[in-house]
CSV table of C-alpha atoms in Angstrom, one decimal:
chain,number,residue,atom,x,y,z
K,470,VAL,CA,32.1,13.3,-65.5
K,471,CYS,CA,35.2,11.5,-65.6
K,472,LEU,CA,38.4,13.4,-66.8
K,473,ASP,CA,39.2,10.6,-69.3
K,474,SER,CA,35.9,10.2,-71.0
K,475,ASP,CA,35.2,14.2,-71.5
K,476,PRO,CA,38.1,16.6,-70.1
K,477,GLU,CA,36.5,19.6,-72.3
K,478,LYS,CA,33.4,19.2,-69.6
K,479,VAL,CA,35.6,18.8,-66.8
K,480,ALA,CA,38.0,22.1,-68.1
K,481,THR,CA,34.7,24.0,-68.3
K,482,ASP,CA,33.0,23.0,-65.2
K,483,ALA,CA,36.5,23.6,-63.2
K,484,SER,CA,36.8,27.3,-65.3
K,485,GLU,CA,33.3,28.2,-64.0
K,486,MET,CA,34.3,27.0,-60.7
K,487,LEU,CA,37.3,29.4,-60.4
K,488,ASP,CA,35.2,32.5,-61.7
K,489,SER,CA,33.4,32.4,-58.3
K,490,TYR,CA,36.5,31.2,-56.4
K,491,PRO,CA,39.6,31.9,-57.6
K,492,GLY,CA,42.5,29.7,-56.5
K,493,GLN,CA,40.4,26.8,-55.2
K,494,GLN,CA,42.8,24.3,-54.9
K,495,GLN,CA,40.7,21.3,-56.2
K,496,ALA,CA,38.9,23.3,-59.0
K,497,LEU,CA,42.6,24.8,-60.3
K,498,PHE,CA,43.9,20.8,-59.9
K,499,LEU,CA,41.0,19.8,-62.3
K,500,LEU,CA,41.3,22.4,-65.0
K,501,VAL,CA,44.9,21.8,-65.3
K,502,SER,CA,44.6,18.0,-65.4
K,503,ALA,CA,41.8,18.3,-68.0
K,504,ILE,CA,43.9,20.6,-70.3
K,505,LYS,CA,46.9,18.6,-70.0
K,506,THR,CA,44.9,15.1,-70.8
K,507,MET,CA,43.7,17.4,-73.9
K,508,GLY,CA,47.7,17.8,-74.8
K,509,ALA,CA,47.9,21.3,-74.3
K,510,GLU,CA,50.6,21.9,-71.7
K,511,GLU,CA,51.3,25.6,-73.1
K,512,ALA,CA,47.5,26.3,-72.9
K,513,ALA,CA,47.4,25.4,-69.1
K,514,ARG,CA,51.0,27.0,-68.6
K,515,GLU,CA,49.3,30.6,-70.2
K,516,LEU,CA,46.2,30.3,-68.3
K,517,LEU,CA,48.0,30.0,-65.0
K,518,GLY,CA,50.2,32.8,-65.7
K,519,TRP,CA,47.0,34.9,-66.5
K,520,MET,CA,45.8,34.0,-63.1
K,521,ALA,CA,48.8,34.2,-61.4
K,522,GLN,CA,49.2,37.7,-62.6
K,523,GLU,CA,45.3,38.2,-61.6
K,524,HIS,CA,45.5,36.7,-58.3
K,525,PRO,CA,49.4,37.2,-57.3
K,526,ARG,CA,48.6,36.6,-53.6
K,527,LEU,CA,47.0,32.8,-54.1
K,528,ALA,CA,49.5,30.4,-53.2
K,529,SER,CA,47.6,27.6,-54.9
K,530,ILE,CA,47.8,29.2,-58.2
K,531,HIS,CA,51.7,29.8,-58.2
K,532,PHE,CA,52.1,26.1,-57.1
K,533,GLU,CA,50.1,24.3,-60.0
K,534,LEU,CA,52.1,26.8,-62.3
K,535,GLY,CA,55.5,25.7,-60.4
K,536,LEU,CA,54.7,22.2,-61.0
K,537,LEU,CA,53.5,22.5,-64.6
K,538,THR,CA,56.3,24.6,-65.6
K,539,ALA,CA,58.8,22.0,-63.9
K,540,GLN,CA,57.2,19.2,-66.2
K,541,LEU,CA,58.0,21.5,-68.7
K,542,GLY,CA,61.5,21.8,-68.0
K,543,MET,CA,61.3,25.3,-67.2
K,544,THR,CA,63.3,25.3,-64.1
K,545,GLY,CA,63.9,28.6,-63.4
K,546,GLU,CA,60.0,29.4,-63.8
K,547,ALA,CA,59.3,26.7,-61.5
K,548,ILE,CA,61.6,27.6,-58.9
K,549,GLU,CA,60.1,31.2,-58.9
K,550,HIS,CA,56.3,30.2,-58.4
K,551,LEU,CA,57.2,27.7,-56.3
K,552,SER,CA,59.0,30.3,-54.3
K,553,ARG,CA,56.2,32.5,-54.1
K,554,ALA,CA,53.8,29.6,-53.3
K,555,VAL,CA,55.9,29.0,-50.2
K,556,ASP,CA,56.3,32.5,-49.4
K,557,GLN,CA,52.4,32.9,-49.1
K,558,GLU,CA,51.8,29.6,-47.4
K,559,PRO,CA,55.2,28.6,-45.9
K,560,ASN,CA,53.4,25.6,-44.2
K,561,HIS,CA,53.0,23.8,-47.5
K,562,PRO,CA,55.0,20.8,-47.4
K,563,ILE,CA,54.7,19.6,-50.9
K,564,ALA,CA,55.5,23.1,-52.2
K,565,TRP,CA,58.5,22.7,-50.1
K,566,ARG,CA,59.2,19.5,-51.6
K,567,ALA,CA,58.9,21.0,-55.3
K,568,LEU,CA,60.8,23.7,-54.4
K,569,GLY,CA,63.7,21.3,-53.2
K,570,ASN,CA,63.6,19.2,-56.3
K,571,GLN,CA,63.9,22.3,-58.7
K,572,LEU,CA,66.8,23.7,-56.6
K,573,ALA,CA,68.5,20.6,-57.0
K,574,GLN,CA,68.2,20.2,-60.4
K,575,SER,CA,69.4,23.9,-61.2
K,576,GLY,CA,72.5,23.1,-59.1
K,577,ASP,CA,71.6,25.3,-55.6
K,578,ARG,CA,72.8,22.6,-53.2
K,579,PRO,CA,72.2,24.9,-50.0
K,580,GLY,CA,68.8,26.2,-51.3
K,581,ALA,CA,67.4,22.5,-52.0
K,582,THR,CA,68.8,21.1,-48.7
K,583,LYS,CA,66.9,24.1,-46.6
K,584,ALA,CA,63.9,23.5,-48.9
K,585,TYR,CA,63.9,19.7,-48.2
K,586,ALA,CA,64.3,20.3,-44.2
K,587,ARG,CA,61.8,22.6,-44.5
K,588,HIS,CA,59.4,19.8,-46.3
K,589,MET,CA,60.6,17.5,-43.4
K,590,LYS,CA,59.9,19.3,-40.8
K,591,LEU,CA,56.2,19.9,-42.0
K,592,SER,CA,55.7,16.5,-43.0
K,593,LEU,CA,57.0,15.1,-39.4
K,594,ARG,CA,54.6,17.9,-37.9
K,595,GLU,CA,51.7,16.9,-39.9
K,596,LEU,CA,52.0,13.3,-39.2
K,597,LYS,CA,52.2,13.8,-35.5
K,598,LEU,CA,49.0,15.8,-35.4
K,599,LEU,CA,47.5,12.9,-37.6
K,600,GLU,CA,48.5,10.5,-35.1
K,601,ASP,CA,47.5,12.6,-31.9
K,602,ALA,CA,43.9,13.1,-33.9
K,603,THR,CA,43.3,9.8,-34.6
K,604,ALA,CA,44.0,8.2,-31.5
K,605,GLY,CA,41.8,11.2,-30.0
K,606,GLY,CA,37.8,11.3,-29.5
K,607,VAL,CA,35.1,11.8,-32.4
K,608,GLU,CA,36.0,15.4,-33.0
K,609,ASP,CA,39.3,14.9,-33.3
K,610,PHE,CA,38.3,12.2,-36.3
K,611,ALA,CA,36.9,15.1,-38.3
K,612,LYS,CA,40.1,17.4,-37.7
K,613,ALA,CA,42.3,14.4,-38.8
K,614,GLU,CA,39.8,13.8,-41.8
K,615,GLN,CA,39.8,17.2,-42.9
K,616,ILE,CA,43.9,17.3,-42.9
K,617,LEU,CA,44.1,14.0,-44.7
K,618,ARG,CA,41.5,15.5,-47.6
K,619,GLU,CA,43.3,18.7,-47.8
K,620,GLY,CA,46.5,16.4,-48.1
K,621,ILE,CA,45.0,14.6,-51.0
K,622,ALA,CA,43.9,17.6,-52.8
K,623,VAL,CA,47.3,19.2,-52.7
K,624,ASN,CA,49.0,15.6,-54.0
K,625,PRO,CA,46.2,13.0,-55.1
K,626,THR,CA,48.9,10.3,-55.7
K,627,ASP,CA,50.1,10.2,-52.2
K,628,VAL,CA,49.3,6.7,-51.6
K,629,THR,CA,50.3,6.8,-47.6
K,630,THR,CA,47.9,10.0,-46.9
K,631,ILE,CA,45.3,7.8,-48.8
K,632,ARG,CA,45.8,5.0,-46.8
K,633,MET,CA,45.6,7.1,-43.4
K,634,LEU,CA,42.1,8.3,-44.7
K,635,GLY,CA,40.7,4.7,-45.6
K,636,ASP,CA,42.2,3.2,-42.2
K,637,MET,CA,40.6,6.0,-40.5
K,638,LEU,CA,37.6,5.7,-41.9
K,639,LEU,CA,37.1,2.0,-41.2
K,640,ARG,CA,37.8,2.5,-37.7
K,641,ASN,CA,35.1,5.1,-37.6
K,642,GLY,CA,32.9,2.8,-39.0
K,643,ARG,CA,32.3,4.6,-42.3
K,644,LEU,CA,33.0,1.6,-44.2
K,645,LYS,CA,31.3,2.7,-47.5
K,646,GLU,CA,33.8,5.8,-47.7
K,647,ALA,CA,36.7,3.9,-46.8
């Protein structure tokens, strides 16, 4: 089922997955995307708010809610949820970058600088891990592939990560997937 052709079906399927696996990142992303495609951002915010109350310790929910509230111009609420996301998952570089953006927008330059620095440190560490893994043996390719796919799940428009995954798959002889 395609998000553009049947967003209601995508939302229903993602909701069913989240009933079984609360906070599952891909399902959460699909649900929010489907609801937004239907033009119901406020409904998505309410749903994510409810989920955040039900599962306050799931960073993925706070991350998605932080991104959505940022998109809606609710900077204070976005900072609150993105801060919770990085508190619960301190090695989430995309959450740190999003938090830095919101802190900068709110005028908190020292806070934004710290968040951006954390984002850069984590991003460089991940890049080094990927370089090491893709230079290694077959078992390292599996590790690198998992890291890349997780990165794409968090940020599906990250062209650099998508390209790295494609290059790695090509080098590993997996032409169709690449």
